[in-house]
Tab-separated table of C-alpha atoms and ligand atoms in Angstrom:
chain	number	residue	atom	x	y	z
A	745	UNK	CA	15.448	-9.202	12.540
A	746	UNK	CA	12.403	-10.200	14.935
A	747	UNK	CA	9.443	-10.478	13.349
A	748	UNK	CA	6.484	-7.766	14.318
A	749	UNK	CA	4.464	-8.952	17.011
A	750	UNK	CA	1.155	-7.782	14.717
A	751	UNK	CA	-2.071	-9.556	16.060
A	752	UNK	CA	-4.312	-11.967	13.985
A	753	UNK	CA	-8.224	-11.611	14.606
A	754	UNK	CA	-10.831	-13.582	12.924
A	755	UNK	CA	-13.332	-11.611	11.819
A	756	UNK	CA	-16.020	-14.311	11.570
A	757	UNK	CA	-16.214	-14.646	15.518
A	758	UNK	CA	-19.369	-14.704	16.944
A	759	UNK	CA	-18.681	-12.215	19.434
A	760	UNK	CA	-18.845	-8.874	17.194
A	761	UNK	CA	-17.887	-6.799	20.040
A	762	UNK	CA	-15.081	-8.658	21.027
A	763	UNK	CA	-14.095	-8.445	17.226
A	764	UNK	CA	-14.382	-4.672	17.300
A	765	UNK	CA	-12.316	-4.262	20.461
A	766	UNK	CA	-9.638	-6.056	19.380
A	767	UNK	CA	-9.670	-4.481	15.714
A	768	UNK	CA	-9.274	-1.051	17.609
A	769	UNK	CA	-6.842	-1.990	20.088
A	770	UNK	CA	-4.477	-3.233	17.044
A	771	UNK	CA	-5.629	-0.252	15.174
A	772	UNK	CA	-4.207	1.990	17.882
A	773	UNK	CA	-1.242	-0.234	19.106
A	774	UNK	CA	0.120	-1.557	15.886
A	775	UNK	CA	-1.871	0.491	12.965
A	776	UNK	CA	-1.654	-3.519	11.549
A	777	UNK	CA	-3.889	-5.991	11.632
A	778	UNK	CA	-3.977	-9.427	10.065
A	779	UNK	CA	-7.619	-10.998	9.202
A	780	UNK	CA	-7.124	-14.743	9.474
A	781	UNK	CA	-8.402	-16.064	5.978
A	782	UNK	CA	-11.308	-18.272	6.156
A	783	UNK	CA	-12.419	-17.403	2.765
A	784	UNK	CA	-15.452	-16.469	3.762
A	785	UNK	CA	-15.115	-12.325	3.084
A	786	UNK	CA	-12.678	-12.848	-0.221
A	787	UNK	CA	-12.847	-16.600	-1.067
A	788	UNK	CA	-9.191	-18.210	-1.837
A	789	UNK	CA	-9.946	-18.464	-5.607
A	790	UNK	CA	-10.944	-14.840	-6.103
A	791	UNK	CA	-7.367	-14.116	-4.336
A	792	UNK	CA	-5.598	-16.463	-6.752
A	793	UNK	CA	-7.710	-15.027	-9.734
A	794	UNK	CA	-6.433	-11.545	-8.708
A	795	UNK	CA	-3.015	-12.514	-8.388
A	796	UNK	CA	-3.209	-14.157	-12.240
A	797	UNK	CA	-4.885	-10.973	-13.905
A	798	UNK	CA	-1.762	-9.643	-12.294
A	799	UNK	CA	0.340	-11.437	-14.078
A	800	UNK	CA	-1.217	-11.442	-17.393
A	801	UNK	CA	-1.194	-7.513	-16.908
A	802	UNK	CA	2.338	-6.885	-16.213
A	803	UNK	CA	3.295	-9.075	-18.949
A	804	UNK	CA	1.466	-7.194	-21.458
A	805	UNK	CA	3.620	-5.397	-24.089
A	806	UNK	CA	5.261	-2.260	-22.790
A	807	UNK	CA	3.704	-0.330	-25.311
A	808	UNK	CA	-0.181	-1.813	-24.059
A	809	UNK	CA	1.148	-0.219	-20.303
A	810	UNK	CA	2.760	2.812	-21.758
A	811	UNK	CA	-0.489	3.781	-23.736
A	812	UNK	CA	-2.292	3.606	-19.588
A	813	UNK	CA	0.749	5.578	-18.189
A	814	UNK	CA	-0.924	7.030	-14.818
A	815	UNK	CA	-2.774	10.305	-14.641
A	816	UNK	CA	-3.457	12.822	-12.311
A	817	UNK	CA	-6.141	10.865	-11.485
A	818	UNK	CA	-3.654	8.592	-9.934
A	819	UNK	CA	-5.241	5.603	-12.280
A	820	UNK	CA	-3.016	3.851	-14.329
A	821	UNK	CA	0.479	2.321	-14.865
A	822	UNK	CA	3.461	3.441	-13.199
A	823	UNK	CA	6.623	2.253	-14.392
A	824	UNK	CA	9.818	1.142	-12.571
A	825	UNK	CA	11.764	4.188	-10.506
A	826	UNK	CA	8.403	6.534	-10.978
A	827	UNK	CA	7.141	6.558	-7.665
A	828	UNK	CA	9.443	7.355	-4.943
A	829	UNK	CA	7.616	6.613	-1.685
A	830	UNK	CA	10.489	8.445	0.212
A	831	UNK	CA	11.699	11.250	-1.530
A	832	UNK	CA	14.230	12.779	1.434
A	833	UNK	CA	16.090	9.230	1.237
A	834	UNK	CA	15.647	7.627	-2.072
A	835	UNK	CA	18.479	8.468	-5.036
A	836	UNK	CA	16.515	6.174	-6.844
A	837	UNK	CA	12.524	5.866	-7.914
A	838	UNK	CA	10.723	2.543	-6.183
A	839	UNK	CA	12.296	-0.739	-7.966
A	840	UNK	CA	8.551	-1.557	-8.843
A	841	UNK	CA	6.255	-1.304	-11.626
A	842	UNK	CA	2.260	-0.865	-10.636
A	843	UNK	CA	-1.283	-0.458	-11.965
A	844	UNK	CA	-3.774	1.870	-10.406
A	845	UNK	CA	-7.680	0.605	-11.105
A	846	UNK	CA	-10.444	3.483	-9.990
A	847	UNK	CA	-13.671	2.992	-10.416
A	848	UNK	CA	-15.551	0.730	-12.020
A	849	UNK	CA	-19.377	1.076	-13.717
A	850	UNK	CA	-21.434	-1.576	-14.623
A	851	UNK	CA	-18.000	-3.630	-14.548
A	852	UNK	CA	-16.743	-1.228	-16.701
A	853	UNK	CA	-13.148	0.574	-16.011
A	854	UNK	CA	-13.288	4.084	-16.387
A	855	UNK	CA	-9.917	4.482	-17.581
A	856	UNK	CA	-7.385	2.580	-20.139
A	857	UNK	CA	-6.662	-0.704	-19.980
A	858	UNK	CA	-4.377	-3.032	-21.875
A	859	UNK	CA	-6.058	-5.164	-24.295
A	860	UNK	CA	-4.367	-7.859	-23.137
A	861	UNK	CA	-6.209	-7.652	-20.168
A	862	UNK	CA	-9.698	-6.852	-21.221
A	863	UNK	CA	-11.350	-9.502	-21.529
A	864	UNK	CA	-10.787	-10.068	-17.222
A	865	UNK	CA	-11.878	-6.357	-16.373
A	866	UNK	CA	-15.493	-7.861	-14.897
A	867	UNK	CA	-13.350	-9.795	-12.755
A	868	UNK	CA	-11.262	-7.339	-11.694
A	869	UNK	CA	-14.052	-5.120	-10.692
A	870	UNK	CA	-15.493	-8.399	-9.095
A	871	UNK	CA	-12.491	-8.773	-7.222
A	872	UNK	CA	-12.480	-5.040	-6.310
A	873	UNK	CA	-15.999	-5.373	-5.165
A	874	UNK	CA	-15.394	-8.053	-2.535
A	875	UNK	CA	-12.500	-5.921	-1.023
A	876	UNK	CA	-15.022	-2.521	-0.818
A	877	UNK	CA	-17.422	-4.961	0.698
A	878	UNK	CA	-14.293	-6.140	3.276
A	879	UNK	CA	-13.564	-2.523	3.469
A	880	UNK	CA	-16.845	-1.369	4.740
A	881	UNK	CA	-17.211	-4.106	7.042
A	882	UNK	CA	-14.019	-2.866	8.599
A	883	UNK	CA	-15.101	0.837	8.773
A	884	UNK	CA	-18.252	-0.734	10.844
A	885	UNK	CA	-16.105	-2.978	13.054
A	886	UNK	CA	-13.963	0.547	13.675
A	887	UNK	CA	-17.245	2.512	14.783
A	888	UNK	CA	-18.398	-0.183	17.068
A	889	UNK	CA	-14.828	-0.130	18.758
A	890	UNK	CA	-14.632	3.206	19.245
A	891	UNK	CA	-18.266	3.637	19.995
A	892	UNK	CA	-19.175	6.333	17.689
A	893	UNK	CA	-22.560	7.963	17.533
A	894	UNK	CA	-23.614	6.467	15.218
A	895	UNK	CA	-21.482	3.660	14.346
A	896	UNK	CA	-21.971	4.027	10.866
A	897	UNK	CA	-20.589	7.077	10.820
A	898	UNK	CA	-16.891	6.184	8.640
A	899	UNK	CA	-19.231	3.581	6.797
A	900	UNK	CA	-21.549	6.054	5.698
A	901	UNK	CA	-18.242	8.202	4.555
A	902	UNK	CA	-17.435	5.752	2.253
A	903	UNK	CA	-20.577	4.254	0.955
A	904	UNK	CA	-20.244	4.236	-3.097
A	905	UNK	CA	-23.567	5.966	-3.275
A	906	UNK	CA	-22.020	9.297	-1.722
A	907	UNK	CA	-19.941	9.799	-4.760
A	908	UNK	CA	-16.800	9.476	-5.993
A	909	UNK	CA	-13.842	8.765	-4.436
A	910	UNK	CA	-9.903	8.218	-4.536
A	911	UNK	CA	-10.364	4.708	-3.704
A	912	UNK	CA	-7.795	2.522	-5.227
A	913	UNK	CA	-6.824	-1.161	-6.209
A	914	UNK	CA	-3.435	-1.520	-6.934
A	915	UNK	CA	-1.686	-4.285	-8.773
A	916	UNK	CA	1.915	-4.300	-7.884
A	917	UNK	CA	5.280	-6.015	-9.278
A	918	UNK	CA	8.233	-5.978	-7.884
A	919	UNK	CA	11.516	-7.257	-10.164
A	920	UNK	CA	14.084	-9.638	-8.279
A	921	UNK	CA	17.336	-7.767	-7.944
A	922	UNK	CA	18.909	-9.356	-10.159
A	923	UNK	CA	16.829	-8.369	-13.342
A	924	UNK	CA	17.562	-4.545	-12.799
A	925	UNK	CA	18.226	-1.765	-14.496
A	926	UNK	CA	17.576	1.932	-13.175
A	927	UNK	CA	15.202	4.297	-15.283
A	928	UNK	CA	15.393	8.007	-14.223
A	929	UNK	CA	14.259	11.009	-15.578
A	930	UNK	CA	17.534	12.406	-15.901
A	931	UNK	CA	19.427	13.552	-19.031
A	932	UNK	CA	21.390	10.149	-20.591
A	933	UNK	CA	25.199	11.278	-19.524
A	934	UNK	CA	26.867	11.416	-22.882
A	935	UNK	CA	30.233	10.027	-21.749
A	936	UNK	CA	28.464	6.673	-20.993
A	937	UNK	CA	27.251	5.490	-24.299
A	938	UNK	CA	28.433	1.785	-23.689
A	939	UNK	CA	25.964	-0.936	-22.016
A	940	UNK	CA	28.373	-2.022	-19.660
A	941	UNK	CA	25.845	-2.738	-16.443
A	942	UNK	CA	29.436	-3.465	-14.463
A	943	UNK	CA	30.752	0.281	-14.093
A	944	UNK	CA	30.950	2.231	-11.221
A	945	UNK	CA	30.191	5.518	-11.802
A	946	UNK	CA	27.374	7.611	-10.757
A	947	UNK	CA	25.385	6.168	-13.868
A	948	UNK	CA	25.397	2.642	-12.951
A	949	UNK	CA	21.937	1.184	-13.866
A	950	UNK	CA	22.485	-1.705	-10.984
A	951	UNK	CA	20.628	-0.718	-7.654
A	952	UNK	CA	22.685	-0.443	-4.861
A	953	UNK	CA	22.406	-1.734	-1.303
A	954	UNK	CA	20.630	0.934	-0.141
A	955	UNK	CA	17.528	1.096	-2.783
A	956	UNK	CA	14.079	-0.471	-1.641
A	957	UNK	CA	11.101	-1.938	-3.597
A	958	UNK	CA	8.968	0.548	-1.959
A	959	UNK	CA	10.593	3.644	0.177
A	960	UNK	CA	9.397	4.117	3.385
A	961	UNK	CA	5.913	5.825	3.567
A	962	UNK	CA	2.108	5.290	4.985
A	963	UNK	CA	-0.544	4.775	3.234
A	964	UNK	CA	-2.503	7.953	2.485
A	965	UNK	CA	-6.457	6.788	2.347
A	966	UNK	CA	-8.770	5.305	5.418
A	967	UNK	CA	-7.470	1.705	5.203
A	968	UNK	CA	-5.437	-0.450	2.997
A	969	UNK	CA	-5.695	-4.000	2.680
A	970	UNK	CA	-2.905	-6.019	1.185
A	971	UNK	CA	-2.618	-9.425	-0.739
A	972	UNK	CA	0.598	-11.189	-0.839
A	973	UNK	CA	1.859	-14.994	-1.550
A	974	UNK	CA	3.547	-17.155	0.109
A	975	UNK	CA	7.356	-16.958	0.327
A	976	UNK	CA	7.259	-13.939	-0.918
A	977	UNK	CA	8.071	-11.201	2.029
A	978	UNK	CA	9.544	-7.996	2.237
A	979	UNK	CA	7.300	-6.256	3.723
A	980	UNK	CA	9.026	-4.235	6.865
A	981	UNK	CA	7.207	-1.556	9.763
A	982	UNK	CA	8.724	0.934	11.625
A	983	UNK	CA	8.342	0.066	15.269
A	984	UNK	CA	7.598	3.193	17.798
A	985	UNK	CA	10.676	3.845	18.829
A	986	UNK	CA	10.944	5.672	15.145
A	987	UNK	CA	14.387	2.952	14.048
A	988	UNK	CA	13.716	-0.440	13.933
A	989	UNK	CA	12.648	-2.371	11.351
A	990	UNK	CA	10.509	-5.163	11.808
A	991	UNK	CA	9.753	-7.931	9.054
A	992	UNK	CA	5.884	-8.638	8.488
A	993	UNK	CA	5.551	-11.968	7.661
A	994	UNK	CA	3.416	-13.465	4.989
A	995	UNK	CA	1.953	-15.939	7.243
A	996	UNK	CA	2.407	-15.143	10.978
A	997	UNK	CA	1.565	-18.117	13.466
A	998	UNK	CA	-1.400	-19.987	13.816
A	999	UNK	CA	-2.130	-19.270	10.195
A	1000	UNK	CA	0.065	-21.968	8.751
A	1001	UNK	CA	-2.504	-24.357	7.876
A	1002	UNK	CA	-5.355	-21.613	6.414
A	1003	UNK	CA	-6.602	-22.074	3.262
A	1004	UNK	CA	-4.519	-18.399	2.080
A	1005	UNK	CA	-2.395	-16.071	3.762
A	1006	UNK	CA	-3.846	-13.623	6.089
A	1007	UNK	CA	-5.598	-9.993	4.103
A	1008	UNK	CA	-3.160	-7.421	6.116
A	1009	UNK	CA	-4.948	-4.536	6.870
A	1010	UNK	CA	-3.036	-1.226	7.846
A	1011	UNK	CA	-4.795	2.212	9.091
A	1012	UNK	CA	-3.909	5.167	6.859
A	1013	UNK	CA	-3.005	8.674	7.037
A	1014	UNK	CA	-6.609	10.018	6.312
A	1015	UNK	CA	-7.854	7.798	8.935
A	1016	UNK	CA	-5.116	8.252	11.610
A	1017	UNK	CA	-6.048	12.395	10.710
A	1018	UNK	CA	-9.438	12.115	10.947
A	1019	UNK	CA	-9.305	10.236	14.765
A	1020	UNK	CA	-6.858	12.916	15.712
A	1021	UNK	CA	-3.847	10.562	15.505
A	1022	UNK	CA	-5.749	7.560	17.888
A	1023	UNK	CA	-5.399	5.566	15.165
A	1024	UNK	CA	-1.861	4.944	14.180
A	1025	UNK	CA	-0.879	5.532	10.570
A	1026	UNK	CA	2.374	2.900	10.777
A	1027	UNK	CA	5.004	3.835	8.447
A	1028	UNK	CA	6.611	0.625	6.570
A	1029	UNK	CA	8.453	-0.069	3.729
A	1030	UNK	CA	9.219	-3.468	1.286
A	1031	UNK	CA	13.033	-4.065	0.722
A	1032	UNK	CA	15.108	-6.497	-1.431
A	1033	UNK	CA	15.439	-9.974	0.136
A	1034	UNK	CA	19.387	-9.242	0.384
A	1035	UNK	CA	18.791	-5.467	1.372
A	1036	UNK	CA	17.494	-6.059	4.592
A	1037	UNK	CA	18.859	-4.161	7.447
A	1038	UNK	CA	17.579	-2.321	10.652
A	1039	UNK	CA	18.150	1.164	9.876
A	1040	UNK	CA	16.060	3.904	10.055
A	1041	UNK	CA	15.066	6.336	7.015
A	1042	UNK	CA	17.929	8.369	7.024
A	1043	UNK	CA	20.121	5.401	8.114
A	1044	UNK	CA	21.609	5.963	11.788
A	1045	UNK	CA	21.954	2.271	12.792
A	1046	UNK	CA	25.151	0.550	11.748
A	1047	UNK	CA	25.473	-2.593	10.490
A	1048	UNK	CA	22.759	-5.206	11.177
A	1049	UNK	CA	22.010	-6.268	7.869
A	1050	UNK	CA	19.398	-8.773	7.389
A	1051	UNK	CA	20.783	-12.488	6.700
A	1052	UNK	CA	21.395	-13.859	2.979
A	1053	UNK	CA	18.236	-13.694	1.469
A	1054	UNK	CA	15.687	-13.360	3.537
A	1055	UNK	CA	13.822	-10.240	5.731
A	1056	UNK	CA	14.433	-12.398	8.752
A	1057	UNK	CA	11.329	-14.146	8.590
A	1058	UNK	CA	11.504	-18.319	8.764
A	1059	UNK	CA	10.903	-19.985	6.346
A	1060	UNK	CA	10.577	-16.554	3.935
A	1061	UNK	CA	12.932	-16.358	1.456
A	1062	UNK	CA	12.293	-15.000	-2.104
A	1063	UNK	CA	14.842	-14.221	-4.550
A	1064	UNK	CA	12.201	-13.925	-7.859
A	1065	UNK	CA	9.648	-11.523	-8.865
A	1066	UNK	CA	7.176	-10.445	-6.118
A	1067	UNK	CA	3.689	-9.855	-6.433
A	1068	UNK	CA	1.593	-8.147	-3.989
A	1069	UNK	CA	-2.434	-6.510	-4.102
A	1070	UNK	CA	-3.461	-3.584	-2.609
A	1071	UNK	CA	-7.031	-2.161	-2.089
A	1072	UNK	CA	-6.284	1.871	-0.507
A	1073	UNK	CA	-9.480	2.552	0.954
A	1074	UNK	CA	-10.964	6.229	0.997
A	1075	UNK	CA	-14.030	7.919	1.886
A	1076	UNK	CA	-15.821	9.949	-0.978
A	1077	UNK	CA	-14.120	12.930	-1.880
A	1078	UNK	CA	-15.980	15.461	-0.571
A	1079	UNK	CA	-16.509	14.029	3.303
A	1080	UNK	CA	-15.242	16.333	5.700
A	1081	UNK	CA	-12.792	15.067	7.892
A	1082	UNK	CA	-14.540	16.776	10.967
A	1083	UNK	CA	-14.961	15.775	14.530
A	1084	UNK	CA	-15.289	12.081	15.422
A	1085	UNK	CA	-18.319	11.787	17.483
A	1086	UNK	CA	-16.660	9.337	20.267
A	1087	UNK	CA	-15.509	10.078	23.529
A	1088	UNK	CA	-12.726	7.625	23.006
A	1089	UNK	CA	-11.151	9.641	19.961
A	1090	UNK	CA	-12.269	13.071	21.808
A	1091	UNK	CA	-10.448	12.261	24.843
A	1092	UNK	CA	-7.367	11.115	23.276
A	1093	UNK	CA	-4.981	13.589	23.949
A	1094	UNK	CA	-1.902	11.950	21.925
A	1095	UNK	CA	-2.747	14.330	19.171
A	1096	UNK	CA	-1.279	14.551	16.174
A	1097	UNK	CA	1.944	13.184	16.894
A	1098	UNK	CA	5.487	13.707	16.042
A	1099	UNK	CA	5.966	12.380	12.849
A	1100	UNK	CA	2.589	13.423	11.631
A	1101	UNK	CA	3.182	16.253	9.017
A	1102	UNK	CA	-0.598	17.721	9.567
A	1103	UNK	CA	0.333	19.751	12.461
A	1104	UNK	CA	-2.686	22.225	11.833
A	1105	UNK	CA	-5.645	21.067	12.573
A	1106	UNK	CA	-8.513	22.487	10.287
A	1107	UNK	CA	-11.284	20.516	8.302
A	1108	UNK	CA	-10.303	19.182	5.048
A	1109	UNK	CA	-11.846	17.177	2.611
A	1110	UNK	CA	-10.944	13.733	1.792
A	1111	UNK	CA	-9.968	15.038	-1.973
A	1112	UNK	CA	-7.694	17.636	-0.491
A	1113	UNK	CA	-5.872	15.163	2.070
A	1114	UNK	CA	-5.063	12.477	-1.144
A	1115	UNK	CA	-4.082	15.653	-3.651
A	1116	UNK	CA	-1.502	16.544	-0.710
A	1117	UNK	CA	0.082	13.073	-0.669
A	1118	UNK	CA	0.287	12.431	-4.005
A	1119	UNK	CA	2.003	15.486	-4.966
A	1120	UNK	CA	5.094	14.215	-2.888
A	1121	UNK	CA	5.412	10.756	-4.859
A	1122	UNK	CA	4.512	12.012	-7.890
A	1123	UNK	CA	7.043	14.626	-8.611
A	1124	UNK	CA	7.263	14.228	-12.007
A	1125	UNK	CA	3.337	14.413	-12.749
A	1126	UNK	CA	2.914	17.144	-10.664
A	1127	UNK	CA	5.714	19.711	-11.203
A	1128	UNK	CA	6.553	19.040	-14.617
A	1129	UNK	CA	10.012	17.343	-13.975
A	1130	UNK	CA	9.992	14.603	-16.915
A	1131	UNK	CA	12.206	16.091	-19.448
A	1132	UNK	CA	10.503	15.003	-22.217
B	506	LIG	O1	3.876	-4.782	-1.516
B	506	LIG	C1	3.760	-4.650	-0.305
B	506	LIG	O2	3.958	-5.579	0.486
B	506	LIG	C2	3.351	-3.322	0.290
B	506	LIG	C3	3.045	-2.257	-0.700
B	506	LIG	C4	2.742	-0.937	-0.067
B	506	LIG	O3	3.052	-0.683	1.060
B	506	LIG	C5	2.007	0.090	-0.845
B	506	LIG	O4	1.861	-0.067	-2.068
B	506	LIG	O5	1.580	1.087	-0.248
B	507	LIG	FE1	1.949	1.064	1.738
């Protein structure tokens, strides 16, 4: 599998405009971007930090997690198989466990934590700080590009100060295949009371070729930036042409010798929505190291699975537990999702394109675009489906 051909841009370049332009141009081609880490917006350590709280969270007692099990405030822990990213072509829930931190006052969640994992919540809302400041800097770099009167105007849509809002971080863990065991919400089948992982019936708790870390899906918010380490990939986009997968790699050339990885930055559905589909909302998934083929959702390409091991990506090959961060970005609830005041998004006549589910165009809030979304992944929460 070729890699994706997703540029890198340096935001620290003197030449703002230029920085802007090329933002939007990847913004519109790609809906990726990678920001070539010089520290200087989220310094290395706070990265590594993050990726230790992580850690230290996940391996908290399941009963710590359980008691933070996620609301309909989509904060808190969801457990493996409970979010299902692609509902029309998963059997199976995501093989990933994750925590969902809103916000934070005064450093102070305002939700459950686990103990274990109190005594680093300042840091955590440090490190969630940094990435709304990185956030807002891109929502400024976006205006410029697209020269909107004024080009604050998405920065001003997500200022903290406006209210609240369905902004995100999200710890993620993802279990190496090997460690698995499948946790539905379905009835136990009473003809299978042994533990033998080996049978082959429709109850078999081992995940199967097809199953993903995370279905296929975009984001829902304005823009998501992800952390990941390296040799640890997975991370796949649909290209254009709606069927092939192409790997993302951790650390994509010319970015070998940086002091961290790249911050990946993807547009989102609210965003893509709001600039009347000019900005592309790139749907992407991340699959098993072994699991890696070129088929679309739905599976119509044969064959082509990815090589032992590996997404396809040199020198990326992970066969343990994978971490990855996530910061979804997202205007305050109540900004309407009106008109973009640029000629650029008002002359775009792409529209809404196929594959976008808002066909109608009307002005919604940003509360009612991420209630939408999360109804789909969150089945259970929403329509009453666990059976206990
Ligand atoms: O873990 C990753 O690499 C991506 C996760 C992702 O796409 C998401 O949580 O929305
Ligand atoms: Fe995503």
């Amino acid at each position: 599998m070729a890699a994706a051909k997703i540029p890198v841009i340096d935001l620290s370049g003197e030449d703002q405009t230029q920085v802007a332009k090329e933002l939007v141009e990847a913004a519109i081609e790609h809906g990726f971007v990678y920001l070539k880490n010089t520290g200087q917006d989220i310094p290395v350590e706070a990265i590594d930090e993050a990726f230790e709280m992580s850690k230290k969270l996940f391996d908290a007692p399941l009963s710590e997690k359980q008691a933070c099990t996620i609301q309909k405030n989509n904060r808190g822990w969801s457990a493996m198989n409970y979010e299902t990213l692609d509902p029309a072509n998963q059997r199976v829930g995501d093989f990933k466990e994750a925590f969902n931190f809103g916000e934070f006052l005064s450093h102070k969640a305002q939700q459950p934590l686990p103990p274990t994992i109190l005594p680093s919540e300042p840091r955590i809302s440090a490190f969630r700080d940094l990435c709304y400041h990185l956030s807002l800097k891109l929502t400024t770099l976006l205006g410029a590009g697209l020269q909107v009167t004024p080009p604050s105007f998405f920065t001003t849509a997500h200022l903290r100060s406006q209210g609240p809002s369905g902004t995100i971080l999200r710890f993620l863990r993802y279990p190496p295949r090997a460690a698995l065991t499948i946790t539905t919400t379905e009835p136990a089948d009473n003809n299978n009371n042994n533990n033998n992982n080996n049978n082959n019936n429709n109850n078999d708790p081992q995940p199967q070729s097809e199953d993903v870390r995370a279905g296929a899906h975009s984001d829902y918010g304005s823009l998501t930036l992800l952390f990941r380490l390296r040799g640890q990939p997975g991370l796949e986009i649909l290209l254009r042409d709606g069927k092939t997968w192409s790997a993302v790699p951790v650390v994509p050339p010319g970015t070998e010798n940086d002091p961290a990885p790249p911050v990946l930055v993807n547009i989102g559905d609210l965003l893509s929505y709001w600039t009347n589909g000019l900005l592309r909302s790139t749907v992407h998934r991340v699959v098993f190291p072994s699991a890696a083929s070129s088929h679309a959702p739905g599976g119509d390409e044969a064959g082509n699975k990815g090589g032992e091991g590996g997404n396809g990506v040199q020198g990326e090959v992970d066969h343990g537990t994978r971490y990855s961060i996530a910061y979804f970005c997202h205007p305050f609830g109540g900004a309407e999702l009106g008109p973009v005041p640029s000629e650029r998004v008002k002359g775009y006549k792409g529209g809404l394109a196929e594959g976008n589910p808002y066909a109608e165009r009307r002005v919604m809030t940003a509360d009612e675009h991420l209630m939408m979304r999360l109804k789909a992944s969150y089945a259970q929460l929403y329509e009453g489906k666990d059976k206990e």
